[in-house]
Coordinates of C-alpha atoms and ligand atoms in Angstrom, one line a residue:
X7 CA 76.4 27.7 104.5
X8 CA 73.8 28.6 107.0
X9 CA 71.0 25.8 108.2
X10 CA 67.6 26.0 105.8
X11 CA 66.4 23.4 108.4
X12 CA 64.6 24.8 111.4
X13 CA 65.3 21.9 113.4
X14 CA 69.1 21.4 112.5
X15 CA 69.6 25.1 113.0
X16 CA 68.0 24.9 116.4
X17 CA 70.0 21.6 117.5
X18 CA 73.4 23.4 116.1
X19 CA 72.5 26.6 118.9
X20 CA 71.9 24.5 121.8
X21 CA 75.2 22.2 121.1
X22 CA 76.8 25.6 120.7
X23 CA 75.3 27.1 124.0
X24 CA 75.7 23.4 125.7
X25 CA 79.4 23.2 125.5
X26 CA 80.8 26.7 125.2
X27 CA 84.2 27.6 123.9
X28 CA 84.5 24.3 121.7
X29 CA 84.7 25.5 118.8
X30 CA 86.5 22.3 116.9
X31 CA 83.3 20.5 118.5
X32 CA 80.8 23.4 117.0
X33 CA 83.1 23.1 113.4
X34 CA 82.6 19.2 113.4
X35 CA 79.2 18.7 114.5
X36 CA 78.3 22.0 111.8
X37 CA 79.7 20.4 109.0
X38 CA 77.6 17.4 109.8
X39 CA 74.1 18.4 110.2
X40 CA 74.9 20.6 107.1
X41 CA 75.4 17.6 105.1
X42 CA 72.3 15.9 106.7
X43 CA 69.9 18.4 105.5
X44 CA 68.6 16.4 102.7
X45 CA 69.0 13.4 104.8
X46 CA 66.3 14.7 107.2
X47 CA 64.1 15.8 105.1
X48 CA 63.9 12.0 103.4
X49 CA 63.8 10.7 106.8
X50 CA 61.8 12.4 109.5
X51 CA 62.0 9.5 111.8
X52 CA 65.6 10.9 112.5
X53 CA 64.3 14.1 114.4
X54 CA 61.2 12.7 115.7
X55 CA 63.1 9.5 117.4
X56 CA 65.4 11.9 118.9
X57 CA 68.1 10.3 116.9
X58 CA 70.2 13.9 115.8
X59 CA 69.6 15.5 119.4
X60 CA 71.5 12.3 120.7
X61 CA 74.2 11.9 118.1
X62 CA 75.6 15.2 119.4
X63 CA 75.8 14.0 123.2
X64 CA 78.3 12.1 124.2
X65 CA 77.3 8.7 126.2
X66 CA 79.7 9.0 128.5
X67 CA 82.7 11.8 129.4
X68 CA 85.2 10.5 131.7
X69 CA 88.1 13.1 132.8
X70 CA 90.8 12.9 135.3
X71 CA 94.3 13.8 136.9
X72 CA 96.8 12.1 136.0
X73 CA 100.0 13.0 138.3
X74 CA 103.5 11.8 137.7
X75 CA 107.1 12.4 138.5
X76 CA 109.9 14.3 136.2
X77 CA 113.2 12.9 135.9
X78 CA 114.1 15.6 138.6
X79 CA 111.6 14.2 140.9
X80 CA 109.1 17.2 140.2
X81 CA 105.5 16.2 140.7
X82 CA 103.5 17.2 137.2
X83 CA 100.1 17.1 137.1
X84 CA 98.0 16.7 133.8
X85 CA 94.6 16.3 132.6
X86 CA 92.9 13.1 130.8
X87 CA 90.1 12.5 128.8
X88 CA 87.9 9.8 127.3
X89 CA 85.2 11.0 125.5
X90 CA 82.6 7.6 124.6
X91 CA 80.8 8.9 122.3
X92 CA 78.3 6.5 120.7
X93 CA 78.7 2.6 120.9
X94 CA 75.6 1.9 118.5
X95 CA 77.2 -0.5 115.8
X96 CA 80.0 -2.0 118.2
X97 CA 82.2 -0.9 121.5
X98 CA 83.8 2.5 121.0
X99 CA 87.0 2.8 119.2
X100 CA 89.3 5.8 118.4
X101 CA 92.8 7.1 119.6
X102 CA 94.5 8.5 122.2
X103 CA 96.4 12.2 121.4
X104 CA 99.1 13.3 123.6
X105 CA 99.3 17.0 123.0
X106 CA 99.4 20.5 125.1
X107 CA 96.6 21.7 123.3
X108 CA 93.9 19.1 124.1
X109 CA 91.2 19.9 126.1
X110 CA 87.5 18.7 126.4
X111 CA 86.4 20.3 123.2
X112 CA 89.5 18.7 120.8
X113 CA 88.5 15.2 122.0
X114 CA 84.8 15.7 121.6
X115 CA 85.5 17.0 118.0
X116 CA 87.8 13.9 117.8
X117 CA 85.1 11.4 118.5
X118 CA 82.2 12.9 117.3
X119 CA 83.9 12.3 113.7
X120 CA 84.8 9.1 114.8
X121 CA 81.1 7.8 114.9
X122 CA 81.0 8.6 111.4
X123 CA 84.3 7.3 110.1
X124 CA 84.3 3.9 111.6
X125 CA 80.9 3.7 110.4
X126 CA 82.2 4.2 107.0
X127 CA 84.7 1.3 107.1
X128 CA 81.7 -0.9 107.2
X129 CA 83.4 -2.7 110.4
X130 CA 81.7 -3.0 113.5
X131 CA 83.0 -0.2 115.6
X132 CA 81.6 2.8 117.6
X133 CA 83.3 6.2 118.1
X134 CA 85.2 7.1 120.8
X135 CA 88.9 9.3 121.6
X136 CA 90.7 10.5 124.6
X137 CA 94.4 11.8 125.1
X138 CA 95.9 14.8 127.6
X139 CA 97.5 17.8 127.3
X140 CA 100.5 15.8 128.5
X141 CA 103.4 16.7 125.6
X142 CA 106.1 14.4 125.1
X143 CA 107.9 16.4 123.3
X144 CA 111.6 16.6 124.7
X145 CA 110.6 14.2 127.8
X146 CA 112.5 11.0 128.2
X147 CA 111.8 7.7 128.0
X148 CA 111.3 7.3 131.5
X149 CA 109.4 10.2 131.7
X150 CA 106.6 9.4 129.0
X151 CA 106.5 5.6 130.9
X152 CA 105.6 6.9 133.9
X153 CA 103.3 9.4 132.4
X154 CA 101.3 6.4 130.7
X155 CA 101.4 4.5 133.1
X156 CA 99.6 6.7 135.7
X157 CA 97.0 8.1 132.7
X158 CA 96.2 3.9 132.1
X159 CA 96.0 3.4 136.1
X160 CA 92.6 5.8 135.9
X161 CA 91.6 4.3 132.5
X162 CA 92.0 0.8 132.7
X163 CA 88.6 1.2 134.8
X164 CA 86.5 2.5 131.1
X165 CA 87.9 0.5 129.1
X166 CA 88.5 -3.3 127.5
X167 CA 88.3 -5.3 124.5
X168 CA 84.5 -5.8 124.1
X169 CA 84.1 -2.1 126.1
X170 CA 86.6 0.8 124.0
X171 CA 89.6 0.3 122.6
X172 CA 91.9 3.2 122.3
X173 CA 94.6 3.8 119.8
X174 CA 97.6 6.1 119.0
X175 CA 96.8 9.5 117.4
X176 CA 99.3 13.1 117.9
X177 CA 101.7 12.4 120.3
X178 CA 101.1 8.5 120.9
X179 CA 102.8 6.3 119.0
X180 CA 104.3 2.3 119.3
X181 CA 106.3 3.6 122.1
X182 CA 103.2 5.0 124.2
X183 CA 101.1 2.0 123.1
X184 CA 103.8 -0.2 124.9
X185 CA 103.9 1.2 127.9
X186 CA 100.0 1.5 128.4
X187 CA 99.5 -2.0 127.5
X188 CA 101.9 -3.1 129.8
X189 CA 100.0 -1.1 132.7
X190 CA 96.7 -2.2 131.9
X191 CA 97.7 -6.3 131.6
X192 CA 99.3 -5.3 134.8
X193 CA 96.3 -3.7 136.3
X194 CA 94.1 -6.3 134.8
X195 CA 96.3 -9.5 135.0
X196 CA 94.7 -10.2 131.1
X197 CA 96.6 -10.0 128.6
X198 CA 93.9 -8.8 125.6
X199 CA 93.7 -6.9 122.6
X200 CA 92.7 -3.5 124.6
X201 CA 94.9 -1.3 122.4
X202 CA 95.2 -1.5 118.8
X203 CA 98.8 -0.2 117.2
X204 CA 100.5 -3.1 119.5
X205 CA 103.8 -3.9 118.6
X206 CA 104.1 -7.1 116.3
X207 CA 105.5 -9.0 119.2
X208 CA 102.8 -9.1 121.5
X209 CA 99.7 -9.1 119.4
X210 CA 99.9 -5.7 117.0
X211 CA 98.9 -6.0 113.3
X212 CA 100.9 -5.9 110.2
X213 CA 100.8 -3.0 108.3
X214 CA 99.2 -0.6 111.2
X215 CA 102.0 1.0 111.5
X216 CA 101.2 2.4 107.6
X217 CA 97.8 1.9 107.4
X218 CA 96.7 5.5 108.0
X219 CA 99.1 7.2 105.4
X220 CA 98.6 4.1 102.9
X221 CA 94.7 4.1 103.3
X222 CA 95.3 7.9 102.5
X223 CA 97.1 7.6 99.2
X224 CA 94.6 4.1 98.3
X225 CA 91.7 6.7 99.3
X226 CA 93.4 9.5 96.7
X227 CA 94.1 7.4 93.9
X228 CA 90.1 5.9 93.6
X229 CA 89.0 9.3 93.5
X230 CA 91.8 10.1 90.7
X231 CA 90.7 6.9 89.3
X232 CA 86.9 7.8 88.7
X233 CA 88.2 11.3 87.0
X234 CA 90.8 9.0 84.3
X235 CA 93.6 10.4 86.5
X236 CA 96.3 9.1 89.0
X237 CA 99.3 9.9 91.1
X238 CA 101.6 9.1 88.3
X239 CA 104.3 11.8 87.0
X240 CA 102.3 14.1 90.1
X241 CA 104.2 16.9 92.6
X242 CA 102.8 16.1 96.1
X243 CA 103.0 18.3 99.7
X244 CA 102.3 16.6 102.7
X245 CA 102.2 18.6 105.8
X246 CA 103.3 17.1 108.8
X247 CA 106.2 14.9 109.5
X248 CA 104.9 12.2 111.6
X249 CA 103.3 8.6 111.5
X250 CA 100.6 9.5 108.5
X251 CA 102.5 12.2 106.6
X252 CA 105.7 9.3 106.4
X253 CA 103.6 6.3 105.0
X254 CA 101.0 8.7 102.8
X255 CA 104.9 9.9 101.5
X256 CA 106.0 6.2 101.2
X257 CA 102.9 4.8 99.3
X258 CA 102.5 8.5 97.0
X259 CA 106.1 7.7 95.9
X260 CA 105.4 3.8 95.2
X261 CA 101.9 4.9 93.2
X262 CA 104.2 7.2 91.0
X263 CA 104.0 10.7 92.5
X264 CA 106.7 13.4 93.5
X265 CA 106.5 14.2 97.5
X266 CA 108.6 18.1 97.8
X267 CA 107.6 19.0 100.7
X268 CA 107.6 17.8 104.7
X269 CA 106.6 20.0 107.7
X270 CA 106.7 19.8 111.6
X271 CA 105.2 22.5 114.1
X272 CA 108.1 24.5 113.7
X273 CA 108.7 25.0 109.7
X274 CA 108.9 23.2 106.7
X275 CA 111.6 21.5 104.4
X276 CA 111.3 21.9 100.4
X277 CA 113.0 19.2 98.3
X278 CA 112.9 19.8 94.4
X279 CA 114.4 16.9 93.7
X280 CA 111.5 14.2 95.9
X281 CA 111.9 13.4 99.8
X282 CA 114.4 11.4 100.8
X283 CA 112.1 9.2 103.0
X284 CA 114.6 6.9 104.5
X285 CA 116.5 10.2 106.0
X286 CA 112.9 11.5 107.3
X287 CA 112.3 8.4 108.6
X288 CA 115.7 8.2 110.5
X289 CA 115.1 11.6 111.8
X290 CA 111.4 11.3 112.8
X291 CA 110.8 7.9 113.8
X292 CA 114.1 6.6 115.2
X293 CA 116.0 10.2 116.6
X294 CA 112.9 12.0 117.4
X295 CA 114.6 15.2 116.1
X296 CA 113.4 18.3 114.2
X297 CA 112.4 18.4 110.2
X298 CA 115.2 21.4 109.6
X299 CA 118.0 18.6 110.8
X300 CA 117.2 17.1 107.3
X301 CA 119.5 20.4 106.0
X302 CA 122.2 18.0 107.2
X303 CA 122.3 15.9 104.9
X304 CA 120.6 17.5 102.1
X305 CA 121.8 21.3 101.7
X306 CA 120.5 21.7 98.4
X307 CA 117.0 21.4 99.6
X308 CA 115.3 24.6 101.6
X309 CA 114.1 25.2 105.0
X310 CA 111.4 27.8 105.9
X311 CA 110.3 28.6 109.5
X312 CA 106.7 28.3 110.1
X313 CA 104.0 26.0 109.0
X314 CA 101.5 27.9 106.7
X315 CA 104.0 28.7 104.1
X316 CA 103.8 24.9 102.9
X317 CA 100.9 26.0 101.0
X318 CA 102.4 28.1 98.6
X319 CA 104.2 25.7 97.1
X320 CA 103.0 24.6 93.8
X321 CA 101.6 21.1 94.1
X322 CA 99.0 19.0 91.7
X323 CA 98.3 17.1 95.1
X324 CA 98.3 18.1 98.6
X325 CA 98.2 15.9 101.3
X326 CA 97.5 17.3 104.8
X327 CA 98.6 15.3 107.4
X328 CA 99.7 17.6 110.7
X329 CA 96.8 19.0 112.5
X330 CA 93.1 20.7 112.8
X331 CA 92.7 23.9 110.9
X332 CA 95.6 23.7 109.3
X333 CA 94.6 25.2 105.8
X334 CA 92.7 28.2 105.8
X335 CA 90.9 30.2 103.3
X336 CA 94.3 31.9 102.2
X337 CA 95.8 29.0 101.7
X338 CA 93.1 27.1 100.4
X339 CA 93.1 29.9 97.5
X340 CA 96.8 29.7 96.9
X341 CA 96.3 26.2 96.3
X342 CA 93.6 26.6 93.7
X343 CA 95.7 29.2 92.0
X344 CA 98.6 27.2 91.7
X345 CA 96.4 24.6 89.7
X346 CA 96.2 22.2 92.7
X347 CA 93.5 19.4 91.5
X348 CA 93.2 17.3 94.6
X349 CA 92.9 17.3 98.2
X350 CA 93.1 14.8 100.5
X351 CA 92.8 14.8 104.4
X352 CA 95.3 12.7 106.2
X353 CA 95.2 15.0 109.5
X354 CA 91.6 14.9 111.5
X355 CA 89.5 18.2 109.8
X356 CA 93.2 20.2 108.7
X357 CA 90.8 22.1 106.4
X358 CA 88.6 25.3 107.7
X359 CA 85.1 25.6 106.2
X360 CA 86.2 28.0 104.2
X361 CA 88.6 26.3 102.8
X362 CA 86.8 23.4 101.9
X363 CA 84.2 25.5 100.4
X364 CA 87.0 26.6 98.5
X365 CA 88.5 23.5 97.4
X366 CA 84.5 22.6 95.8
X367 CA 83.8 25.3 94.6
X368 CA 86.7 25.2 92.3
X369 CA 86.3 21.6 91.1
X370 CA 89.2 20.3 93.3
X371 CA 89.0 16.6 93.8
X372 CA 88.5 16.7 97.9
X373 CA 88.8 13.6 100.1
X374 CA 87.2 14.6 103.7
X375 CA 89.3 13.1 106.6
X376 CA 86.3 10.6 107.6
X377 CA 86.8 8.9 104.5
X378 CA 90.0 9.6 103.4
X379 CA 92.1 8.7 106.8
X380 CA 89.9 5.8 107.7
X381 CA 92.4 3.4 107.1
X382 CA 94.1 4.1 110.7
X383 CA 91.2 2.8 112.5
X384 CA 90.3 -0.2 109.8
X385 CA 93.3 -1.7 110.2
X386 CA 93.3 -0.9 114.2
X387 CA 89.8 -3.2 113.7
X388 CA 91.7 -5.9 111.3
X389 CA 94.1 -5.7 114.9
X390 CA 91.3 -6.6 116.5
X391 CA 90.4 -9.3 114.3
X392 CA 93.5 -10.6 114.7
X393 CA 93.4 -10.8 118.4
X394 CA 90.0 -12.7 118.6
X395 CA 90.8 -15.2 116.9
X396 CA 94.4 -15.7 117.9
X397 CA 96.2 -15.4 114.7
X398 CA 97.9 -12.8 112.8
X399 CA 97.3 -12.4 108.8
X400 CA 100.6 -11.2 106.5
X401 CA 101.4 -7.6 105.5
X402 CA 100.3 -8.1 102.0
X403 CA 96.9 -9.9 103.5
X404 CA 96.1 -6.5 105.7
X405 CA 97.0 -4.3 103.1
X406 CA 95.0 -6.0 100.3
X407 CA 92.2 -5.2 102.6
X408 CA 93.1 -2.2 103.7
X409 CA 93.0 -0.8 99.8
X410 CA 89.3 -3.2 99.4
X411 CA 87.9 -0.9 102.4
X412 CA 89.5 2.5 101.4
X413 CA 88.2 1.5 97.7
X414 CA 84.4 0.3 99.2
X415 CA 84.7 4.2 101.2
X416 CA 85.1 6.2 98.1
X417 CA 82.2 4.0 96.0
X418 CA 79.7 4.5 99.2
X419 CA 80.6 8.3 99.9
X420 CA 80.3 9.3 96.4
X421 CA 77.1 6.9 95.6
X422 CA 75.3 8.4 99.0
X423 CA 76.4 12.0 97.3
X424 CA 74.7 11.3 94.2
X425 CA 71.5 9.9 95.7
X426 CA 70.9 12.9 97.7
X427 CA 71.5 15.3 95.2
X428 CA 74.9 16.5 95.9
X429 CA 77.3 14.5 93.3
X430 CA 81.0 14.7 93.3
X431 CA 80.7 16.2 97.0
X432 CA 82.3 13.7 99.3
X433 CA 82.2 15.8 102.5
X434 CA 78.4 15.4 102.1
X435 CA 78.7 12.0 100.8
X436 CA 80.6 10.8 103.4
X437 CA 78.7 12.3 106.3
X438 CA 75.6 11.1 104.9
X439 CA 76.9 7.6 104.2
X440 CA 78.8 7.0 107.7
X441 CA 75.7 8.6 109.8
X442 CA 73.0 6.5 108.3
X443 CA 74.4 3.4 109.6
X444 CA 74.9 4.5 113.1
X445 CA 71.0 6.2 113.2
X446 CA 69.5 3.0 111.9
X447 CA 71.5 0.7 114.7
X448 CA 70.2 3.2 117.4
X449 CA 66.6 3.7 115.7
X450 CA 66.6 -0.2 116.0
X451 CA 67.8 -0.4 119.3
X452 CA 65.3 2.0 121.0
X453 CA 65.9 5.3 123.0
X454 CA 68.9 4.5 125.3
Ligands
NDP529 P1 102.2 12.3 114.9 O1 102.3 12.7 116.3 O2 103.0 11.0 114.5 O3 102.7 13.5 113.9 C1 102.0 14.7 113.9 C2 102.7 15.6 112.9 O4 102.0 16.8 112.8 C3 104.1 16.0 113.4 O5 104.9 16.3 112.3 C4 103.8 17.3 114.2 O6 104.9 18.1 114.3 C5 102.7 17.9 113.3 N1 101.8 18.7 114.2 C6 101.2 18.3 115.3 N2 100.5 19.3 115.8 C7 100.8 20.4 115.0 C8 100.4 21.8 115.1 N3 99.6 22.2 116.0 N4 100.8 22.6 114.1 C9 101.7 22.1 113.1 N5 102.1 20.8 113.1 C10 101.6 20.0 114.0 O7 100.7 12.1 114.6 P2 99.9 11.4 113.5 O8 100.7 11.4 112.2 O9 99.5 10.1 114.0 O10 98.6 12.2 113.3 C11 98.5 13.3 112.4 C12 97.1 13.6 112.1 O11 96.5 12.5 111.5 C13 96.2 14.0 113.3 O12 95.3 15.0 112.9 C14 95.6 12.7 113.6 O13 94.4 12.9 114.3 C15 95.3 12.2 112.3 N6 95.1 10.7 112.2 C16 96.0 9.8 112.7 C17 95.8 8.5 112.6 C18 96.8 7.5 113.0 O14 96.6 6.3 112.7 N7 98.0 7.9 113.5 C19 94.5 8.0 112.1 C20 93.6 9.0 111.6 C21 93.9 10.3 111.7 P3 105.7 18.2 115.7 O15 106.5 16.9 115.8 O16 106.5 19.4 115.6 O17 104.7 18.2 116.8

């Protein structure tokens, strides 16, 4: 779709000529001002109080060095971010992704959803997300605590509870979490709720751990809902193999569907007969080994090399939960083919513009990532909740508000959908629904 708006094409050219070469920044903040199109013409006082030309700047980038030492006493030198991107309805909030492909432009995209997302869990929290191209992959445990705790000695300075409050994302997980805690109550000599996905015994949340791939699948099943439909009796793929694809596997299987099909960066497993979680989960989250290993134990099912191929299995519901730009156009029309009916975005924006113009324009049910995996960072704000006030709520307490905020996100993105024209499209629905918030707070509170 290109811009009918002068003024939104003309902001979209200088973001693009203002930070060259980031292009998942250029995809995000695209999709957005495409969606606010009606949005502006409604409300003028957007462009005139400066409100869009901000939204797409950053309040603050902070990036730095972060050297450590290898097991064989090498000195490694990586890169860290923090992008804080806008702090208008509360401090920012988003995760932290360990992965060799970050750079300046994968965080930025990162957070500049962000705004939107936590906007749309009605909680107050502003947008924000950092990481490194630091891979733990294949490190050891020594390695990675060394690593985090030289990347929190630099970022302990940005951050605290009332300031930004990172989380886990790619690469960082309960173990990361730990050890970055620890370094910033060291560093700080306080021990707060500065991190969110904190292990249970020193102030983490029930249900976090799940909150992402279960807000996912409570997400799907509203939307299924409002067409008389549901996960039961359904064949699902979920891509990826990691902390969302394992609970969006887990609560698929208790709402009645069929999960077939699991992937990591290196291929895929297919499993006729339904995942068997518990081996995945052994495999994944305890041995930290590769998806083909499940072969092991389960000959009959199949292994394929790569990570597109996924795809082309025939699904009623696809789940992707890996990575950016992970279904393209092709894909996206293989889908379709196969009678796919809905899409759901566990992963951060795993769909290409084309394929999302795809997915609509065949009547797929689509669930945008904003709304659809904004259950990670809810619950990451029940966390913080939890910490104020010095108490901790029961699994089935978080999750019963977990699926009341995942249910509330659905209602809002598709209401704001129909009211500007644009029923049963959530990508607009959800942009429209998530920015308005956040351009009201900073109308209200003046140019700053
Ligand atoms: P994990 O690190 O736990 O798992 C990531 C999974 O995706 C792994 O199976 C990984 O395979 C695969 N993957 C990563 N990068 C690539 C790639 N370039 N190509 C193919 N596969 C890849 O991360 P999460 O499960 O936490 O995050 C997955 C997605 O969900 C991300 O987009 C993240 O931003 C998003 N998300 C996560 C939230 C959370 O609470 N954790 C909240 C909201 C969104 P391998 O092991 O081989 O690298």
């Amino acid at each position: 779709m290109n811009f009918t708006n002068k003024y939104l094409s003309e902001l979209m050219e200088r973001v693009i000529a203002r930070n060259p070469g980031e292009k998942e920044f250029h995809q995000a903040v695209r999709e957005v001002l495409e969606s606010l199109e009606p949005v502006v013409e409604k409300h003028p006082e957007y462009v005139e109080k400066g409100v869009l030309e901000s939204i797409v700047e950053p309040e603050r980038i902070i990036k730095f060095r972060v050297p450590w030492v290898d097991d064989s006493g090498t000195v490694r030198v990586n890169r860290g971010f923090r992008v804080q991107f806008n702090s208008a309805i509360g401090p920012y909030k988003g995760g932290l992704r360990f992965h060799p492909s970050v750079y300046e432009g994968i965080i930025k995209f990162l957070g500049f959803e962000q705004i939107f997302k936590n906007s749309l869990t009605g909680l107050p929290i502003g947008g924000g997300k950092g990481g490194s191209d630091f891979d733990p992959k294949g490190k050891s445990d020594m390695e990675v605590m060394r690593f985090c705790q030289s990347f929190m000695t630099e970022l302990a300075k940005h951050i605290g509870s009332y300031t930004d409050i990172p989380a886990g994302d790619i690469g960082v997980g309960g173990r990361e979490i730990g050890y970055l805690f620890g370094q910033y109550k060291r560093i700080i000599n306080k021990f707060s709720g500065v991190l969110t996905g904190k292990g249970l015994e020193y102030g983490g949340s029930l249900a976090r751990t799940e909150a992402t791939g279960f807000g996912l699948c409570y997400f799907t099943d509203a939307m299924l809902r409002a067409h008389n439909d549901s996960f039961v009796g359904k064949t699902i793929v979920v891509s990826g193999s990691g902390n969302v694809a394992i609970y969006a596997t887990q609560k698929a299987t208790e709402l009645g569907g069929k999960v077939v099909a699991l992937s990591d960066s290196n291929g895929y497993i297919y499993d006729k007969n339904g995942v068997d979680l518990a081996l995945v989960k052994q495999l994944k989250e305890v041995e930290r080994k590769r998806i083909k290993e499940y072969l092991n134990v389960h000959p009959e099912a199949e292994y394929h090399e790569g990570c597109k191929g996924i795809w082309t299995i025939k699904c009623d519901i696809a789940l992707p939960c890996a990575t950016q730009n992970e279904i393209d156009k092709e894909s996206a029309d293989i889908l379709v083919a196969n009678g796919c009916k809905a899409v759901a975005e566990g992963a951060n924006m795993p769909s290409t513009p084309e394929a999302i113009e795809t997915f609509l324009a065949n009547g797929i049910l689509f669930g945008p990532a904003k709304a659809a995996n904004a259950g990670g960072v809810a619950t990451s704000a029940l966390e913080m909740s939890q910490n104020s006030i010095r108490g901790s709520w029961t699994f089935e307490e978080v999750d019963a508000r977990l699926k009341e905020i995942m249910e509330n996100i659905y209602a809002n993105a598709s209401s704001a959908a129909e009211e500007y024209g644009l029923k049963g499209n959530l990508v607009a629905g959800a942009n429209i629904a998530g920015f308005i918030k956040v351009a009201n707070a900073m109308l209200e509170q003046g140019i700053v």
